[in-house]
């Protein structure tokens, strides 16, 4: 059992390309799903029996399968993120070679559609790029999604006042949709005040545990601030507040085109821009409590609902 979970999913994903003659793509995809499920059952069986390999070795290699384990929707989401057909680079041409890890990174950056409420209770929807998934130590069953934003944008105070949010992740390649309902928390610089937090009904076990374990949010914020410049994120944090009216589009030429990473400032002006950028930067954390997973590539379509009660996840099939 020397193959890693990433290698296994990567190899199974390649079963879809090319599809063997006489075999439909739908049938091939279903075969892959069954193979992944079978692999999961086998590993869990080996963990229970501790044969022919030790439980410790398996848990070291597959930490998400220690008990209580990660919810099944999380395993499915990881698979969806890793499928090459869900990667825009792969879909741009047959000559592009994308690794399993690269496919996950690329797929996560494509964005989700998140709905919030404004001060008047009107729904607002925007696209956010995911910055990853966190768990409290020893709690793979309590995932937290990480996003980032400019704290001066409307969504930051909206989420502070109305923390219940919902977001959708659509994977065109595998025809899957994941809809997450949860509670948001905004992490800002200490000198930023977004006002009082709105009431929540759910017990935010994951976020509370991360706090109890002393998770270093400032370190995480600085790490993601440095990583997020593919689309000019650092420079954007030094512009006027998003949504500010400007005379013409030519005004943008006056803005600073780029800001170096932390520790790479060339002068005091760079350091001041970095400090200002970090003040305007915020993390958006979403702890999910309900998940709705639709598999539209299957025939008939399948839809599964998940709901967290305490630290355990329940699931049941529903009509698509």
PDB file of C-alpha atoms in Angstrom:
ATOM      1  CA  UNK A   1       0.000   0.000   0.000  1.00  0.00           C
ATOM      2  CA  UNK A   2       2.791   2.382  -0.938  1.00  0.00           C
ATOM      3  CA  UNK A   3       0.617   4.533  -3.227  1.00  0.00           C
ATOM      4  CA  UNK A   4      -0.465   7.820  -1.690  1.00  0.00           C
ATOM      5  CA  UNK A   5      -4.096   8.985  -1.755  1.00  0.00           C
ATOM      6  CA  UNK A   6      -3.138  11.727  -4.219  1.00  0.00           C
ATOM      7  CA  UNK A   7      -1.426   9.250  -6.546  1.00  0.00           C
ATOM      8  CA  UNK A   8      -4.415   6.927  -6.366  1.00  0.00           C
ATOM      9  CA  UNK A   9      -6.953   9.591  -7.288  1.00  0.00           C
ATOM     10  CA  UNK A  10      -4.633  10.922 -10.004  1.00  0.00           C
ATOM     11  CA  UNK A  11      -4.370   7.464 -11.589  1.00  0.00           C
ATOM     12  CA  UNK A  12      -8.100   6.862 -11.343  1.00  0.00           C
ATOM     13  CA  UNK A  13      -8.746  10.239 -12.947  1.00  0.00           C
ATOM     14  CA  UNK A  14      -6.643   9.214 -15.928  1.00  0.00           C
ATOM     15  CA  UNK A  15      -9.070   6.344 -16.592  1.00  0.00           C
ATOM     16  CA  UNK A  16     -11.336   8.957 -18.150  1.00  0.00           C
ATOM     17  CA  UNK A  17      -8.767   9.973 -20.773  1.00  0.00           C
ATOM     18  CA  UNK A  18      -8.857   8.504 -23.228  1.00  0.00           C
ATOM     19  CA  UNK A  19     -12.093   6.599 -22.851  1.00  0.00           C
ATOM     20  CA  UNK A  20     -11.638   3.013 -24.134  1.00  0.00           C
ATOM     21  CA  UNK A  21     -13.364   2.244 -27.456  1.00  0.00           C
ATOM     22  CA  UNK A  22     -16.959   1.162 -27.035  1.00  0.00           C
ATOM     23  CA  UNK A  23     -17.209   2.586 -23.506  1.00  0.00           C
ATOM     24  CA  UNK A  24     -19.230   5.741 -22.910  1.00  0.00           C
ATOM     25  CA  UNK A  25     -17.700   8.605 -20.958  1.00  0.00           C
ATOM     26  CA  UNK A  26     -20.571   8.436 -18.462  1.00  0.00           C
ATOM     27  CA  UNK A  27     -19.931   4.731 -17.851  1.00  0.00           C
ATOM     28  CA  UNK A  28     -16.207   5.390 -17.417  1.00  0.00           C
ATOM     29  CA  UNK A  29     -16.858   8.168 -14.908  1.00  0.00           C
ATOM     30  CA  UNK A  30     -19.221   5.964 -12.923  1.00  0.00           C
ATOM     31  CA  UNK A  31     -16.552   3.256 -12.886  1.00  0.00           C
ATOM     32  CA  UNK A  32     -14.051   5.722 -11.479  1.00  0.00           C
ATOM     33  CA  UNK A  33     -16.472   6.806  -8.745  1.00  0.00           C
ATOM     34  CA  UNK A  34     -17.074   3.167  -7.815  1.00  0.00           C
ATOM     35  CA  UNK A  35     -13.335   2.503  -7.746  1.00  0.00           C
ATOM     36  CA  UNK A  36     -12.716   5.442  -5.420  1.00  0.00           C
ATOM     37  CA  UNK A  37     -15.522   4.283  -3.112  1.00  0.00           C
ATOM     38  CA  UNK A  38     -14.110   0.744  -3.134  1.00  0.00           C
ATOM     39  CA  UNK A  39     -10.652   2.066  -2.260  1.00  0.00           C
ATOM     40  CA  UNK A  40     -12.154   4.025   0.625  1.00  0.00           C
ATOM     41  CA  UNK A  41     -13.959   0.924   1.953  1.00  0.00           C
ATOM     42  CA  UNK A  42     -10.791  -1.160   1.649  1.00  0.00           C
ATOM     43  CA  UNK A  43      -8.689   1.332   3.567  1.00  0.00           C
ATOM     44  CA  UNK A  44     -11.278   1.627   6.328  1.00  0.00           C
ATOM     45  CA  UNK A  45     -11.425  -2.174   6.542  1.00  0.00           C
ATOM     46  CA  UNK A  46      -7.646  -2.379   6.864  1.00  0.00           C
ATOM     47  CA  UNK A  47      -7.734   0.247   9.593  1.00  0.00           C
ATOM     48  CA  UNK A  48     -10.245  -1.819  11.583  1.00  0.00           C
ATOM     49  CA  UNK A  49      -8.336  -5.112  11.156  1.00  0.00           C
ATOM     50  CA  UNK A  50      -4.851  -3.534  11.304  1.00  0.00           C
ATOM     51  CA  UNK A  51      -3.804  -6.008   8.626  1.00  0.00           C
ATOM     52  CA  UNK A  52      -1.791  -6.369   6.474  1.00  0.00           C
ATOM     53  CA  UNK A  53      -0.466  -2.884   7.347  1.00  0.00           C
ATOM     54  CA  UNK A  54      -0.576  -1.023  10.628  1.00  0.00           C
ATOM     55  CA  UNK A  55      -3.296   1.414  11.600  1.00  0.00           C
ATOM     56  CA  UNK A  56      -0.690   4.044  12.474  1.00  0.00           C
ATOM     57  CA  UNK A  57       0.876   3.862   9.019  1.00  0.00           C
ATOM     58  CA  UNK A  58      -2.470   4.264   7.285  1.00  0.00           C
ATOM     59  CA  UNK A  59      -3.537   7.176   9.472  1.00  0.00           C
ATOM     60  CA  UNK A  60      -0.179   8.855   8.871  1.00  0.00           C
ATOM     61  CA  UNK A  61      -0.739   8.465   5.121  1.00  0.00           C
ATOM     62  CA  UNK A  62      -4.479   9.197   5.173  1.00  0.00           C
ATOM     63  CA  UNK A  63      -4.970  11.542   8.179  1.00  0.00           C
ATOM     64  CA  UNK A  64      -8.488  12.424   7.042  1.00  0.00           C
ATOM     65  CA  UNK A  65      -9.550   8.818   7.724  1.00  0.00           C
ATOM     66  CA  UNK A  66      -8.752   8.840  11.444  1.00  0.00           C
ATOM     67  CA  UNK A  67     -11.856   8.789  13.647  1.00  0.00           C
ATOM     68  CA  UNK A  68     -14.002  10.748  13.677  1.00  0.00           C
ATOM     69  CA  UNK A  69     -13.292  10.951   9.970  1.00  0.00           C
ATOM     70  CA  UNK A  70     -13.768  13.689   7.449  1.00  0.00           C
ATOM     71  CA  UNK A  71     -17.341  13.947   6.105  1.00  0.00           C
ATOM     72  CA  UNK A  72     -17.978  12.136   2.836  1.00  0.00           C
ATOM     73  CA  UNK A  73     -18.791  15.394   1.055  1.00  0.00           C
ATOM     74  CA  UNK A  74     -15.263  16.614   1.796  1.00  0.00           C
ATOM     75  CA  UNK A  75     -13.732  13.497   0.230  1.00  0.00           C
ATOM     76  CA  UNK A  76     -15.995  14.004  -2.792  1.00  0.00           C
ATOM     77  CA  UNK A  77     -15.093  17.699  -3.044  1.00  0.00           C
ATOM     78  CA  UNK A  78     -11.378  16.879  -2.949  1.00  0.00           C
ATOM     79  CA  UNK A  79     -11.920  14.389  -5.765  1.00  0.00           C
ATOM     80  CA  UNK A  80     -13.887  16.952  -7.796  1.00  0.00           C
ATOM     81  CA  UNK A  81     -11.139  19.528  -7.333  1.00  0.00           C
ATOM     82  CA  UNK A  82      -8.535  17.024  -8.460  1.00  0.00           C
ATOM     83  CA  UNK A  83     -10.298  15.814 -11.618  1.00  0.00           C
ATOM     84  CA  UNK A  84      -8.464  17.089 -14.666  1.00  0.00           C
ATOM     85  CA  UNK A  85     -11.686  17.847 -16.540  1.00  0.00           C
ATOM     86  CA  UNK A  86     -12.495  20.447 -13.871  1.00  0.00           C
ATOM     87  CA  UNK A  87      -9.218  22.271 -14.502  1.00  0.00           C
ATOM     88  CA  UNK A  88      -9.434  25.222 -16.867  1.00  0.00           C
ATOM     89  CA  UNK A  89      -5.802  24.798 -17.983  1.00  0.00           C
ATOM     90  CA  UNK A  90      -6.452  21.202 -18.939  1.00  0.00           C
ATOM     91  CA  UNK A  91      -9.636  22.158 -20.793  1.00  0.00           C
ATOM     92  CA  UNK A  92      -7.812  24.872 -22.742  1.00  0.00           C
ATOM     93  CA  UNK A  93      -5.997  22.354 -24.919  1.00  0.00           C
ATOM     94  CA  UNK A  94      -4.790  18.752 -25.161  1.00  0.00           C
ATOM     95  CA  UNK A  95      -1.119  19.708 -24.863  1.00  0.00           C
ATOM     96  CA  UNK A  96      -1.462  21.004 -21.305  1.00  0.00           C
ATOM     97  CA  UNK A  97      -0.216  18.590 -18.629  1.00  0.00           C
ATOM     98  CA  UNK A  98      -1.586  19.277 -15.145  1.00  0.00           C
ATOM     99  CA  UNK A  99      -0.654  17.397 -11.973  1.00  0.00           C
ATOM    100  CA  UNK A 100      -3.241  16.262  -9.412  1.00  0.00           C
ATOM    101  CA  UNK A 101      -1.945  18.843  -6.930  1.00  0.00           C
ATOM    102  CA  UNK A 102      -1.899  21.551  -9.605  1.00  0.00           C
ATOM    103  CA  UNK A 103      -5.431  20.660 -10.655  1.00  0.00           C
ATOM    104  CA  UNK A 104      -6.704  21.138  -7.099  1.00  0.00           C
ATOM    105  CA  UNK A 105      -4.935  24.489  -6.785  1.00  0.00           C
ATOM    106  CA  UNK A 106      -6.255  25.678 -10.146  1.00  0.00           C
ATOM    107  CA  UNK A 107      -9.810  24.452  -9.487  1.00  0.00           C
ATOM    108  CA  UNK A 108      -9.960  26.110  -6.061  1.00  0.00           C
ATOM    109  CA  UNK A 109      -8.959  29.445  -7.559  1.00  0.00           C
ATOM    110  CA  UNK A 110     -11.803  29.433 -10.112  1.00  0.00           C
ATOM    111  CA  UNK A 111     -14.202  30.831  -7.538  1.00  0.00           C
ATOM    112  CA  UNK A 112     -17.494  30.148  -5.797  1.00  0.00           C
ATOM    113  CA  UNK A 113     -20.681  32.218  -5.780  1.00  0.00           C
ATOM    114  CA  UNK A 114     -21.478  33.395  -2.258  1.00  0.00           C
ATOM    115  CA  UNK A 115     -24.711  35.008  -1.062  1.00  0.00           C
ATOM    116  CA  UNK A 116     -24.947  37.379   1.909  1.00  0.00           C
ATOM    117  CA  UNK A 117     -27.485  39.878   3.253  1.00  0.00           C
ATOM    118  CA  UNK A 118     -27.012  43.643   3.329  1.00  0.00           C
ATOM    119  CA  UNK A 119     -28.290  45.999   6.045  1.00  0.00           C
ATOM    120  CA  UNK A 120     -31.781  46.043   4.493  1.00  0.00           C
ATOM    121  CA  UNK A 121     -31.958  42.243   4.296  1.00  0.00           C
ATOM    122  CA  UNK A 122     -31.476  42.247   0.509  1.00  0.00           C
ATOM    123  CA  UNK A 123     -29.437  39.288  -0.813  1.00  0.00           C
ATOM    124  CA  UNK A 124     -26.092  40.095  -2.421  1.00  0.00           C
ATOM    125  CA  UNK A 125     -24.080  37.608  -4.483  1.00  0.00           C
ATOM    126  CA  UNK A 126     -20.422  37.771  -5.460  1.00  0.00           C
ATOM    127  CA  UNK A 127     -17.659  35.479  -6.696  1.00  0.00           C
ATOM    128  CA  UNK A 128     -14.840  34.551  -4.326  1.00  0.00           C
ATOM    129  CA  UNK A 129     -11.721  32.479  -4.910  1.00  0.00           C
ATOM    130  CA  UNK A 130     -11.150  29.824  -2.264  1.00  0.00           C
ATOM    131  CA  UNK A 131      -7.900  30.061  -0.316  1.00  0.00           C
ATOM    132  CA  UNK A 132      -8.055  26.575   1.143  1.00  0.00           C
ATOM    133  CA  UNK A 133      -9.566  24.460   3.894  1.00  0.00           C
ATOM    134  CA  UNK A 134      -8.589  24.341   7.581  1.00  0.00           C
ATOM    135  CA  UNK A 135      -9.337  21.898  10.400  1.00  0.00           C
ATOM    136  CA  UNK A 136      -8.693  22.164  14.129  1.00  0.00           C
ATOM    137  CA  UNK A 137      -5.945  19.745  15.166  1.00  0.00           C
ATOM    138  CA  UNK A 138      -7.337  16.232  15.456  1.00  0.00           C
ATOM    139  CA  UNK A 139     -10.718  17.222  13.989  1.00  0.00           C
ATOM    140  CA  UNK A 140     -10.912  16.331  10.269  1.00  0.00           C
ATOM    141  CA  UNK A 141     -14.698  16.250  10.717  1.00  0.00           C
ATOM    142  CA  UNK A 142     -14.794  20.020  11.372  1.00  0.00           C
ATOM    143  CA  UNK A 143     -13.625  21.777   8.193  1.00  0.00           C
ATOM    144  CA  UNK A 144     -13.512  25.547   7.728  1.00  0.00           C
ATOM    145  CA  UNK A 145     -13.328  27.217   4.305  1.00  0.00           C
ATOM    146  CA  UNK A 146     -10.938  30.149   3.922  1.00  0.00           C
ATOM    147  CA  UNK A 147     -11.523  33.106   1.584  1.00  0.00           C
ATOM    148  CA  UNK A 148      -9.972  36.574   1.535  1.00  0.00           C
ATOM    149  CA  UNK A 149     -11.170  40.072   0.696  1.00  0.00           C
ATOM    150  CA  UNK A 150     -10.541  43.792   0.920  1.00  0.00           C
ATOM    151  CA  UNK A 151     -12.045  44.764   4.278  1.00  0.00           C
ATOM    152  CA  UNK A 152     -13.311  48.027   2.735  1.00  0.00           C
ATOM    153  CA  UNK A 153     -15.708  46.089   0.481  1.00  0.00           C
ATOM    154  CA  UNK A 154     -19.355  45.808   1.492  1.00  0.00           C
ATOM    155  CA  UNK A 155     -19.286  42.069   2.079  1.00  0.00           C
ATOM    156  CA  UNK A 156     -16.982  42.276   5.123  1.00  0.00           C
ATOM    157  CA  UNK A 157     -19.333  44.336   7.345  1.00  0.00           C
ATOM    158  CA  UNK A 158     -22.324  42.486   5.858  1.00  0.00           C
ATOM    159  CA  UNK A 159     -20.902  39.136   6.979  1.00  0.00           C
ATOM    160  CA  UNK A 160     -20.075  40.587  10.374  1.00  0.00           C
ATOM    161  CA  UNK A 161     -23.656  41.744  10.925  1.00  0.00           C
ATOM    162  CA  UNK A 162     -25.356  38.819   9.129  1.00  0.00           C
ATOM    163  CA  UNK A 163     -22.975  35.855   9.559  1.00  0.00           C
ATOM    164  CA  UNK A 164     -25.202  33.227   7.921  1.00  0.00           C
ATOM    165  CA  UNK A 165     -24.034  32.706   4.335  1.00  0.00           C
ATOM    166  CA  UNK A 166     -24.416  30.252   1.482  1.00  0.00           C
ATOM    167  CA  UNK A 167     -22.124  29.543  -1.457  1.00  0.00           C
ATOM    168  CA  UNK A 168     -22.188  27.310  -4.519  1.00  0.00           C
ATOM    169  CA  UNK A 169     -19.335  25.507  -6.235  1.00  0.00           C
ATOM    170  CA  UNK A 170     -20.115  24.320  -9.770  1.00  0.00           C
ATOM    171  CA  UNK A 171     -17.784  21.913 -11.596  1.00  0.00           C
ATOM    172  CA  UNK A 172     -18.620  21.970 -15.284  1.00  0.00           C
ATOM    173  CA  UNK A 173     -16.232  19.164 -16.234  1.00  0.00           C
ATOM    174  CA  UNK A 174     -17.740  16.561 -13.909  1.00  0.00           C
ATOM    175  CA  UNK A 175     -21.242  18.148 -13.822  1.00  0.00           C
ATOM    176  CA  UNK A 176     -21.320  18.428 -10.036  1.00  0.00           C
ATOM    177  CA  UNK A 177     -22.672  21.122  -7.766  1.00  0.00           C
ATOM    178  CA  UNK A 178     -21.883  21.623  -4.083  1.00  0.00           C
ATOM    179  CA  UNK A 179     -23.995  24.066  -2.083  1.00  0.00           C
ATOM    180  CA  UNK A 180     -22.728  24.993   1.382  1.00  0.00           C
ATOM    181  CA  UNK A 181     -24.676  26.729   4.153  1.00  0.00           C
ATOM    182  CA  UNK A 182     -22.735  27.966   7.143  1.00  0.00           C
ATOM    183  CA  UNK A 183     -21.585  30.712   9.457  1.00  0.00           C
ATOM    184  CA  UNK A 184     -18.965  33.278   8.452  1.00  0.00           C
ATOM    185  CA  UNK A 185     -16.359  34.976  10.585  1.00  0.00           C
ATOM    186  CA  UNK A 186     -14.230  37.908   9.417  1.00  0.00           C
ATOM    187  CA  UNK A 187     -10.605  38.100  10.586  1.00  0.00           C
ATOM    188  CA  UNK A 188      -9.124  41.601  10.275  1.00  0.00           C
ATOM    189  CA  UNK A 189      -6.148  43.585  11.518  1.00  0.00           C
ATOM    190  CA  UNK A 190      -6.527  44.529  15.221  1.00  0.00           C
ATOM    191  CA  UNK A 191      -7.162  48.203  14.450  1.00  0.00           C
ATOM    192  CA  UNK A 192     -10.122  47.510  12.124  1.00  0.00           C
ATOM    193  CA  UNK A 193     -13.624  47.713  13.624  1.00  0.00           C
ATOM    194  CA  UNK A 194     -16.503  46.251  11.610  1.00  0.00           C
ATOM    195  CA  UNK A 195     -19.063  46.773  14.357  1.00  0.00           C
ATOM    196  CA  UNK A 196     -20.834  44.221  16.572  1.00  0.00           C
ATOM    197  CA  UNK A 197     -21.257  40.663  15.345  1.00  0.00           C
ATOM    198  CA  UNK A 198     -24.739  39.461  14.497  1.00  0.00           C
ATOM    199  CA  UNK A 199     -26.399  36.566  16.346  1.00  0.00           C
ATOM    200  CA  UNK A 200     -25.871  32.959  15.291  1.00  0.00           C
ATOM    201  CA  UNK A 201     -27.860  29.867  16.222  1.00  0.00           C
ATOM    202  CA  UNK A 202     -25.309  27.181  15.403  1.00  0.00           C
ATOM    203  CA  UNK A 203     -22.471  26.075  17.660  1.00  0.00           C
ATOM    204  CA  UNK A 204     -19.307  27.025  15.763  1.00  0.00           C
ATOM    205  CA  UNK A 205     -17.250  24.116  17.072  1.00  0.00           C
ATOM    206  CA  UNK A 206     -14.554  24.334  14.404  1.00  0.00           C
ATOM    207  CA  UNK A 207     -13.937  28.073  14.722  1.00  0.00           C
ATOM    208  CA  UNK A 208     -14.036  27.854  18.508  1.00  0.00           C
ATOM    209  CA  UNK A 209     -11.536  24.985  18.559  1.00  0.00           C
ATOM    210  CA  UNK A 210      -9.172  26.820  16.231  1.00  0.00           C
ATOM    211  CA  UNK A 211      -9.268  29.722  18.679  1.00  0.00           C
ATOM    212  CA  UNK A 212      -8.735  27.466  21.695  1.00  0.00           C
ATOM    213  CA  UNK A 213      -5.770  25.835  19.962  1.00  0.00           C
ATOM    214  CA  UNK A 214      -4.198  29.247  19.408  1.00  0.00           C
ATOM    215  CA  UNK A 215      -4.301  29.232  15.620  1.00  0.00           C
ATOM    216  CA  UNK A 216      -2.135  32.099  14.359  1.00  0.00           C
ATOM    217  CA  UNK A 217      -4.508  34.099  12.146  1.00  0.00           C
ATOM    218  CA  UNK A 218      -2.038  36.949  11.688  1.00  0.00           C
ATOM    219  CA  UNK A 219       0.526  34.512  10.289  1.00  0.00           C
ATOM    220  CA  UNK A 220      -2.100  33.000   7.971  1.00  0.00           C
ATOM    221  CA  UNK A 221      -3.164  36.445   6.801  1.00  0.00           C
ATOM    222  CA  UNK A 222       0.410  37.444   5.974  1.00  0.00           C
ATOM    223  CA  UNK A 223       0.984  34.133   4.204  1.00  0.00           C
ATOM    224  CA  UNK A 224      -2.065  34.555   1.957  1.00  0.00           C
ATOM    225  CA  UNK A 225      -1.282  38.241   1.404  1.00  0.00           C
ATOM    226  CA  UNK A 226       2.059  37.175  -0.067  1.00  0.00           C
ATOM    227  CA  UNK A 227       0.529  34.375  -2.167  1.00  0.00           C
ATOM    228  CA  UNK A 228      -2.297  36.395  -3.672  1.00  0.00           C
ATOM    229  CA  UNK A 229      -0.631  38.522  -6.319  1.00  0.00           C
ATOM    230  CA  UNK A 230      -1.451  36.538  -9.466  1.00  0.00           C
ATOM    231  CA  UNK A 231      -4.243  39.053 -10.067  1.00  0.00           C
ATOM    232  CA  UNK A 232      -2.552  42.057  -8.452  1.00  0.00           C
ATOM    233  CA  UNK A 233      -4.122  41.567  -5.028  1.00  0.00           C
ATOM    234  CA  UNK A 234      -1.427  43.386  -3.042  1.00  0.00           C
ATOM    235  CA  UNK A 235      -1.517  46.440  -5.304  1.00  0.00           C
ATOM    236  CA  UNK A 236      -5.330  46.515  -5.225  1.00  0.00           C
ATOM    237  CA  UNK A 237      -5.249  46.940  -1.444  1.00  0.00           C
ATOM    238  CA  UNK A 238      -3.536  50.319  -1.920  1.00  0.00           C
ATOM    239  CA  UNK A 239      -6.128  51.746  -4.288  1.00  0.00           C
ATOM    240  CA  UNK A 240      -9.137  53.830  -3.224  1.00  0.00           C
ATOM    241  CA  UNK A 241     -11.905  51.718  -1.625  1.00  0.00           C
ATOM    242  CA  UNK A 242     -13.592  49.354  -4.130  1.00  0.00           C
ATOM    243  CA  UNK A 243     -16.733  50.921  -5.561  1.00  0.00           C
ATOM    244  CA  UNK A 244     -15.393  54.480  -5.308  1.00  0.00           C
ATOM    245  CA  UNK A 245     -16.542  56.562  -8.259  1.00  0.00           C
ATOM    246  CA  UNK A 246     -13.703  57.754 -10.536  1.00  0.00           C
ATOM    247  CA  UNK A 247     -13.698  60.423 -13.301  1.00  0.00           C
ATOM    248  CA  UNK A 248     -12.511  58.094 -16.096  1.00  0.00           C
ATOM    249  CA  UNK A 249     -10.834  54.715 -16.553  1.00  0.00           C
ATOM    250  CA  UNK A 250      -7.596  56.620 -17.146  1.00  0.00           C
ATOM    251  CA  UNK A 251      -7.510  57.292 -13.402  1.00  0.00           C
ATOM    252  CA  UNK A 252      -6.333  53.709 -12.891  1.00  0.00           C
ATOM    253  CA  UNK A 253      -3.003  54.580 -14.506  1.00  0.00           C
ATOM    254  CA  UNK A 254      -2.173  56.665 -11.439  1.00  0.00           C
ATOM    255  CA  UNK A 255      -2.399  53.698  -9.083  1.00  0.00           C
ATOM    256  CA  UNK A 256       0.621  51.720  -7.910  1.00  0.00           C
ATOM    257  CA  UNK A 257       0.962  48.779 -10.349  1.00  0.00           C
ATOM    258  CA  UNK A 258       2.553  46.324  -7.911  1.00  0.00           C
ATOM    259  CA  UNK A 259       3.623  45.898  -4.303  1.00  0.00           C
ATOM    260  CA  UNK A 260       6.448  43.498  -3.338  1.00  0.00           C
ATOM    261  CA  UNK A 261       6.056  40.582  -0.963  1.00  0.00           C
ATOM    262  CA  UNK A 262       6.645  41.083   2.740  1.00  0.00           C
ATOM    263  CA  UNK A 263      10.342  41.233   3.457  1.00  0.00           C
ATOM    264  CA  UNK A 264      11.138  42.369  -0.097  1.00  0.00           C
ATOM    265  CA  UNK A 265      10.447  46.099   0.258  1.00  0.00           C
ATOM    266  CA  UNK A 266      12.972  48.258  -1.567  1.00  0.00           C
ATOM    267  CA  UNK A 267      12.282  51.463   0.358  1.00  0.00           C
ATOM    268  CA  UNK A 268      10.058  53.109   2.970  1.00  0.00           C
ATOM    269  CA  UNK A 269       7.347  53.726   0.368  1.00  0.00           C
ATOM    270  CA  UNK A 270       7.089  49.971  -0.274  1.00  0.00           C
ATOM    271  CA  UNK A 271       6.913  49.260   3.459  1.00  0.00           C
ATOM    272  CA  UNK A 272       4.156  51.834   3.939  1.00  0.00           C
ATOM    273  CA  UNK A 273       2.173  50.266   1.093  1.00  0.00           C
ATOM    274  CA  UNK A 274       2.567  46.823   2.659  1.00  0.00           C
ATOM    275  CA  UNK A 275       1.362  48.100   6.031  1.00  0.00           C
ATOM    276  CA  UNK A 276      -1.631  49.800   4.423  1.00  0.00           C
ATOM    277  CA  UNK A 277      -2.400  46.694   2.378  1.00  0.00           C
ATOM    278  CA  UNK A 278      -2.393  44.438   5.438  1.00  0.00           C
ATOM    279  CA  UNK A 279      -4.766  46.843   7.240  1.00  0.00           C
ATOM    280  CA  UNK A 280      -7.149  46.550   4.296  1.00  0.00           C
ATOM    281  CA  UNK A 281      -6.802  42.764   4.026  1.00  0.00           C
ATOM    282  CA  UNK A 282      -9.178  40.330   5.726  1.00  0.00           C
ATOM    283  CA  UNK A 283      -9.820  36.611   5.890  1.00  0.00           C
ATOM    284  CA  UNK A 284     -13.361  35.280   5.481  1.00  0.00           C
ATOM    285  CA  UNK A 285     -13.902  31.977   7.279  1.00  0.00           C
ATOM    286  CA  UNK A 286     -16.982  29.850   6.673  1.00  0.00           C
ATOM    287  CA  UNK A 287     -17.832  26.900   8.905  1.00  0.00           C
ATOM    288  CA  UNK A 288     -20.345  24.738   6.990  1.00  0.00           C
ATOM    289  CA  UNK A 289     -23.306  23.097   8.699  1.00  0.00           C
ATOM    290  CA  UNK A 290     -25.249  21.874   5.656  1.00  0.00           C
ATOM    291  CA  UNK A 291     -24.078  20.599   2.280  1.00  0.00           C
ATOM    292  CA  UNK A 292     -26.152  19.782  -0.815  1.00  0.00           C
ATOM    293  CA  UNK A 293     -24.262  17.681  -3.380  1.00  0.00           C
ATOM    294  CA  UNK A 294     -25.693  17.069  -6.882  1.00  0.00           C
ATOM    295  CA  UNK A 295     -24.095  14.585  -9.303  1.00  0.00           C
ATOM    296  CA  UNK A 296     -25.552  15.357 -12.712  1.00  0.00           C
ATOM    297  CA  UNK A 297     -23.163  13.133 -14.690  1.00  0.00           C
ATOM    298  CA  UNK A 298     -24.842  10.045 -13.244  1.00  0.00           C
ATOM    299  CA  UNK A 299     -27.959   8.540 -14.758  1.00  0.00           C
ATOM    300  CA  UNK A 300     -30.307   8.934 -13.052  1.00  0.00           C
ATOM    301  CA  UNK A 301     -28.982  12.073 -11.363  1.00  0.00           C
ATOM    302  CA  UNK A 302     -28.076  11.758  -7.689  1.00  0.00           C
ATOM    303  CA  UNK A 303     -28.417  14.314  -4.924  1.00  0.00           C
ATOM    304  CA  UNK A 304     -27.237  13.948  -1.330  1.00  0.00           C
ATOM    305  CA  UNK A 305     -27.893  16.177   1.684  1.00  0.00           C
ATOM    306  CA  UNK A 306     -25.481  16.439   4.607  1.00  0.00           C
ATOM    307  CA  UNK A 307     -26.113  18.095   7.956  1.00  0.00           C
ATOM    308  CA  UNK A 308     -23.825  18.449  10.936  1.00  0.00           C
ATOM    309  CA  UNK A 309     -25.165  17.680  14.407  1.00  0.00           C
ATOM    310  CA  UNK A 310     -22.608  18.355  17.078  1.00  0.00           C
ATOM    311  CA  UNK A 311     -19.349  17.075  15.637  1.00  0.00           C
ATOM    312  CA  UNK A 312     -20.938  14.344  13.489  1.00  0.00           C
ATOM    313  CA  UNK A 313     -22.307  14.514   9.945  1.00  0.00           C
ATOM    314  CA  UNK A 314     -25.558  12.896   8.840  1.00  0.00           C
ATOM    315  CA  UNK A 315     -26.374  12.252   5.186  1.00  0.00           C
ATOM    316  CA  UNK A 316     -29.357  11.038   3.192  1.00  0.00           C
ATOM    317  CA  UNK A 317     -30.385  10.852  -0.493  1.00  0.00           C
ATOM    318  CA  UNK A 318     -33.019  13.253  -1.857  1.00  0.00           C
ATOM    319  CA  UNK A 319     -34.764  13.799  -5.166  1.00  0.00           C
ATOM    320  CA  UNK A 320     -32.504  15.790  -7.548  1.00  0.00           C
TER     321      UNK A 320
END
